[in-house]
């Protein structure tokens, strides 16, 4: 959650401390993968489902709510067995038994978790797409925070999030584009076209990140809640920290599913969700080679 008001930088030290703790742990789990990544994803998912239930004032002692808290983990277990379509049904259709409010939480949280598993283990580049979206989302959030605090100015959508400004939104897009350009340019061997494409894809990712942030802000505003929790100093709850990443991961995973697929994707179930195949010499949009 980005508070772009120009009034104070008092939460900046807490944000820095939180980042110094969270980012190294997350990168370790992403890079070393396997059960490190799966374990981290399970812990974060349960934390988010707890916060989601609390947002709607659901009693955690209720048996349906208690099942909802671990529902995404059931989908992840199906994924590990290579059952991708059943996993999607588990988070997208079956949760109707919990009611519309918790169903929405299952779709967003569980869908993002499945997407991250897909990007980490089922793409040819494995850890690169996850690192890309994580770093771009962090850049978008950080540059938006700095630009908003520094320049202030007209509010972006005051009825949804009174603290966010146009300067913050533009700063976030610039940060996402710059970081995306650097990452893709480096991974593609320094080709200048990769830098350009990476900037474009980074900015598109930044737009999706800001949309996710605004949607969570709108939800909390309608529920009369300021933060989803208090577990992360300087940010609030786990949902507040990862709201943008939820939407970005789903967005990027969907893109990867319609890109030409690398032949090495025959694991965790064989015939996967990718709907196209690619020959050894076929070229695709260069910046997206990291998620195919």
Short mmCIF file of N, CA and C in Angstrom, two decimals, residues 3-83:
data_model
loop_
_atom_site.label_atom_id
_atom_site.label_comp_id
_atom_site.label_asym_id
_atom_site.label_seq_id
_atom_site.Cartn_x
_atom_site.Cartn_y
_atom_site.Cartn_z
N UNK A 3 1.25 5.21 0.43
CA UNK A 3 0.67 6.45 0.90
C UNK A 3 1.51 7.58 0.34
N UNK A 4 0.96 8.27 -0.66
CA UNK A 4 1.73 9.25 -1.39
C UNK A 4 1.55 10.67 -0.87
N UNK A 5 1.02 10.86 0.30
CA UNK A 5 0.87 12.20 0.81
C UNK A 5 2.24 12.79 1.09
N UNK A 6 2.31 14.11 0.98
CA UNK A 6 3.59 14.79 1.08
C UNK A 6 3.91 15.18 2.52
N UNK A 7 3.02 14.83 3.45
CA UNK A 7 3.10 15.38 4.79
C UNK A 7 4.28 14.89 5.59
N UNK A 8 4.67 13.62 5.43
CA UNK A 8 5.68 13.10 6.36
C UNK A 8 6.39 11.90 5.77
N UNK A 9 7.65 11.75 6.20
CA UNK A 9 8.45 10.58 5.85
C UNK A 9 8.65 9.69 7.06
N UNK A 10 7.81 9.83 8.06
CA UNK A 10 8.09 9.18 9.33
C UNK A 10 8.04 7.66 9.26
N UNK A 11 7.33 7.10 8.29
CA UNK A 11 7.28 5.65 8.18
C UNK A 11 8.40 5.08 7.33
N UNK A 12 9.25 5.94 6.75
CA UNK A 12 10.32 5.46 5.88
C UNK A 12 11.30 4.53 6.59
N UNK A 13 11.79 4.86 7.80
CA UNK A 13 12.71 3.93 8.47
C UNK A 13 12.12 2.54 8.68
N UNK A 14 10.83 2.47 9.02
CA UNK A 14 10.19 1.17 9.20
C UNK A 14 10.11 0.42 7.88
N UNK A 15 9.83 1.14 6.80
CA UNK A 15 9.77 0.50 5.49
C UNK A 15 11.12 -0.08 5.10
N UNK A 16 12.18 0.68 5.39
CA UNK A 16 13.53 0.21 5.05
C UNK A 16 13.89 -1.03 5.85
N UNK A 17 13.60 -1.02 7.14
CA UNK A 17 13.90 -2.18 7.98
C UNK A 17 13.12 -3.40 7.50
N UNK A 18 11.84 -3.20 7.20
CA UNK A 18 11.02 -4.32 6.70
C UNK A 18 11.60 -4.88 5.41
N UNK A 19 12.01 -3.99 4.50
CA UNK A 19 12.58 -4.44 3.23
C UNK A 19 13.87 -5.21 3.43
N UNK A 20 14.71 -4.75 4.36
CA UNK A 20 15.99 -5.42 4.62
C UNK A 20 15.79 -6.83 5.19
N UNK A 21 14.66 -7.05 5.81
CA UNK A 21 14.35 -8.38 6.35
C UNK A 21 13.67 -9.25 5.30
N UNK A 22 12.67 -8.69 4.63
CA UNK A 22 11.83 -9.48 3.73
C UNK A 22 12.54 -9.84 2.43
N UNK A 23 13.19 -8.86 1.80
CA UNK A 23 13.75 -9.08 0.46
C UNK A 23 14.82 -10.17 0.42
N UNK A 24 15.80 -10.19 1.34
CA UNK A 24 16.80 -11.28 1.27
C UNK A 24 16.19 -12.67 1.47
N UNK A 25 15.22 -12.76 2.38
CA UNK A 25 14.57 -14.06 2.60
C UNK A 25 13.81 -14.50 1.36
N UNK A 26 13.08 -13.56 0.77
CA UNK A 26 12.30 -13.88 -0.43
C UNK A 26 13.20 -14.28 -1.58
N UNK A 27 14.29 -13.55 -1.80
CA UNK A 27 15.20 -13.88 -2.89
C UNK A 27 15.85 -15.25 -2.68
N UNK A 28 16.21 -15.55 -1.44
CA UNK A 28 16.79 -16.87 -1.14
C UNK A 28 15.82 -17.97 -1.54
N UNK A 29 14.56 -17.82 -1.13
CA UNK A 29 13.55 -18.85 -1.42
C UNK A 29 13.27 -18.95 -2.91
N UNK A 30 13.26 -17.81 -3.61
CA UNK A 30 13.01 -17.82 -5.05
C UNK A 30 14.17 -18.49 -5.78
N UNK A 31 15.38 -18.14 -5.42
CA UNK A 31 16.56 -18.66 -6.12
C UNK A 31 16.75 -20.15 -5.88
N UNK A 32 16.63 -20.58 -4.65
CA UNK A 32 16.88 -21.99 -4.33
C UNK A 32 15.65 -22.86 -4.58
N UNK A 33 14.50 -22.23 -4.74
CA UNK A 33 13.31 -22.92 -5.22
C UNK A 33 12.88 -24.11 -4.39
N UNK A 34 12.24 -25.05 -5.09
CA UNK A 34 11.72 -26.27 -4.48
C UNK A 34 10.96 -25.96 -3.20
N UNK A 35 11.29 -26.66 -2.12
CA UNK A 35 10.49 -26.54 -0.91
C UNK A 35 10.71 -25.23 -0.18
N UNK A 36 11.82 -24.55 -0.43
CA UNK A 36 11.99 -23.22 0.15
C UNK A 36 10.92 -22.28 -0.40
N UNK A 37 10.76 -22.30 -1.72
CA UNK A 37 9.79 -21.42 -2.36
C UNK A 37 8.36 -21.83 -2.01
N UNK A 38 8.11 -23.13 -2.08
CA UNK A 38 6.76 -23.62 -1.77
C UNK A 38 6.39 -23.31 -0.32
N UNK A 39 7.34 -23.53 0.60
CA UNK A 39 7.09 -23.23 2.01
C UNK A 39 6.80 -21.76 2.24
N UNK A 40 7.59 -20.88 1.63
CA UNK A 40 7.36 -19.44 1.76
C UNK A 40 5.98 -19.08 1.23
N UNK A 41 5.63 -19.63 0.08
CA UNK A 41 4.34 -19.33 -0.54
C UNK A 41 3.18 -19.79 0.35
N UNK A 42 3.32 -20.95 0.96
CA UNK A 42 2.27 -21.46 1.85
C UNK A 42 2.09 -20.56 3.07
N UNK A 43 3.18 -20.14 3.68
CA UNK A 43 3.11 -19.28 4.86
C UNK A 43 2.45 -17.95 4.52
N UNK A 44 2.87 -17.33 3.42
CA UNK A 44 2.30 -16.04 3.02
C UNK A 44 0.83 -16.20 2.66
N UNK A 45 0.48 -17.28 1.98
CA UNK A 45 -0.91 -17.49 1.58
C UNK A 45 -1.83 -17.62 2.79
N UNK A 46 -1.41 -18.39 3.79
CA UNK A 46 -2.23 -18.54 5.00
C UNK A 46 -2.36 -17.20 5.72
N UNK A 47 -1.26 -16.45 5.79
CA UNK A 47 -1.32 -15.13 6.43
C UNK A 47 -2.31 -14.23 5.71
N UNK A 48 -2.35 -14.29 4.39
CA UNK A 48 -3.27 -13.45 3.63
C UNK A 48 -4.72 -13.91 3.78
N UNK A 49 -4.95 -15.22 3.83
CA UNK A 49 -6.33 -15.68 4.01
C UNK A 49 -6.85 -15.30 5.39
N UNK A 50 -5.99 -15.33 6.39
CA UNK A 50 -6.40 -14.89 7.74
C UNK A 50 -6.79 -13.41 7.70
N UNK A 51 -5.96 -12.59 7.07
CA UNK A 51 -6.27 -11.16 6.98
C UNK A 51 -7.54 -10.92 6.16
N UNK A 52 -7.71 -11.69 5.10
CA UNK A 52 -8.91 -11.54 4.28
C UNK A 52 -10.16 -11.85 5.09
N UNK A 53 -10.13 -12.93 5.83
CA UNK A 53 -11.28 -13.28 6.68
C UNK A 53 -11.53 -12.20 7.72
N UNK A 54 -10.48 -11.65 8.28
CA UNK A 54 -10.63 -10.59 9.29
C UNK A 54 -11.21 -9.32 8.68
N UNK A 55 -10.86 -9.02 7.43
CA UNK A 55 -11.42 -7.84 6.77
C UNK A 55 -12.94 -7.89 6.75
N UNK A 56 -13.48 -9.07 6.54
CA UNK A 56 -14.94 -9.24 6.48
C UNK A 56 -15.52 -9.68 7.82
N UNK A 57 -14.69 -9.58 8.86
CA UNK A 57 -15.12 -9.89 10.23
C UNK A 57 -15.69 -11.29 10.35
N UNK A 58 -15.02 -12.23 9.69
CA UNK A 58 -15.41 -13.64 9.80
C UNK A 58 -14.77 -14.25 11.04
N UNK A 59 -15.50 -15.08 11.74
CA UNK A 59 -14.97 -15.75 12.92
C UNK A 59 -14.07 -16.91 12.50
N UNK A 60 -12.82 -16.84 12.91
CA UNK A 60 -11.87 -17.87 12.51
C UNK A 60 -12.21 -19.23 13.12
N UNK A 61 -13.04 -19.23 14.16
CA UNK A 61 -13.43 -20.49 14.80
C UNK A 61 -14.50 -21.22 14.00
N UNK A 62 -15.14 -20.53 13.07
CA UNK A 62 -16.14 -21.16 12.22
C UNK A 62 -15.47 -22.18 11.33
N UNK A 63 -16.05 -23.37 11.20
CA UNK A 63 -15.36 -24.45 10.49
C UNK A 63 -15.16 -24.12 9.02
N UNK A 64 -16.12 -23.42 8.40
CA UNK A 64 -15.96 -23.05 6.99
C UNK A 64 -14.83 -22.06 6.82
N UNK A 65 -14.75 -21.10 7.71
CA UNK A 65 -13.67 -20.12 7.65
C UNK A 65 -12.33 -20.79 7.89
N UNK A 66 -12.31 -21.73 8.85
CA UNK A 66 -11.06 -22.44 9.15
C UNK A 66 -10.57 -23.21 7.93
N UNK A 67 -11.49 -23.82 7.19
CA UNK A 67 -11.10 -24.53 5.96
C UNK A 67 -10.61 -23.54 4.90
N UNK A 68 -11.29 -22.39 4.82
CA UNK A 68 -10.88 -21.37 3.85
C UNK A 68 -9.43 -20.93 4.07
N UNK A 69 -9.01 -20.88 5.33
CA UNK A 69 -7.66 -20.40 5.64
C UNK A 69 -6.58 -21.25 4.99
N UNK A 70 -6.84 -22.52 4.84
CA UNK A 70 -5.83 -23.41 4.23
C UNK A 70 -6.23 -23.87 2.83
N UNK A 71 -7.33 -23.31 2.31
CA UNK A 71 -7.83 -23.75 1.01
C UNK A 71 -6.80 -23.62 -0.11
N UNK A 72 -6.07 -22.49 -0.19
CA UNK A 72 -5.06 -22.40 -1.26
C UNK A 72 -4.01 -23.50 -1.19
N UNK A 73 -3.71 -23.98 0.01
CA UNK A 73 -2.68 -25.02 0.15
C UNK A 73 -3.13 -26.31 -0.51
N UNK A 74 -4.44 -26.56 -0.51
CA UNK A 74 -4.96 -27.75 -1.19
C UNK A 74 -4.70 -27.64 -2.69
N UNK A 75 -4.90 -26.45 -3.22
CA UNK A 75 -4.62 -26.22 -4.65
C UNK A 75 -3.14 -26.39 -4.94
N UNK A 76 -2.29 -25.91 -4.05
CA UNK A 76 -0.84 -26.05 -4.26
C UNK A 76 -0.44 -27.52 -4.24
N UNK A 77 -1.08 -28.30 -3.39
CA UNK A 77 -0.78 -29.73 -3.34
C UNK A 77 -1.15 -30.39 -4.67
N UNK A 78 -2.27 -29.97 -5.25
CA UNK A 78 -2.67 -30.49 -6.55
C UNK A 78 -1.65 -30.10 -7.62
N UNK A 79 -1.16 -28.88 -7.55
CA UNK A 79 -0.15 -28.40 -8.50
C UNK A 79 1.10 -29.25 -8.43
N UNK A 80 1.55 -29.54 -7.22
CA UNK A 80 2.77 -30.34 -7.04
C UNK A 80 2.62 -31.72 -7.68
N UNK A 81 1.37 -32.22 -7.71
CA UNK A 81 1.10 -33.51 -8.36
C UNK A 81 0.88 -33.37 -9.87
N UNK A 82 1.03 -32.14 -10.39
CA UNK A 82 0.84 -31.93 -11.81
C UNK A 82 -0.59 -31.72 -12.22
N UNK A 83 -1.49 -31.53 -11.26
CA UNK A 83 -2.93 -31.38 -11.54
C UNK A 83 -3.27 -29.89 -11.63
#
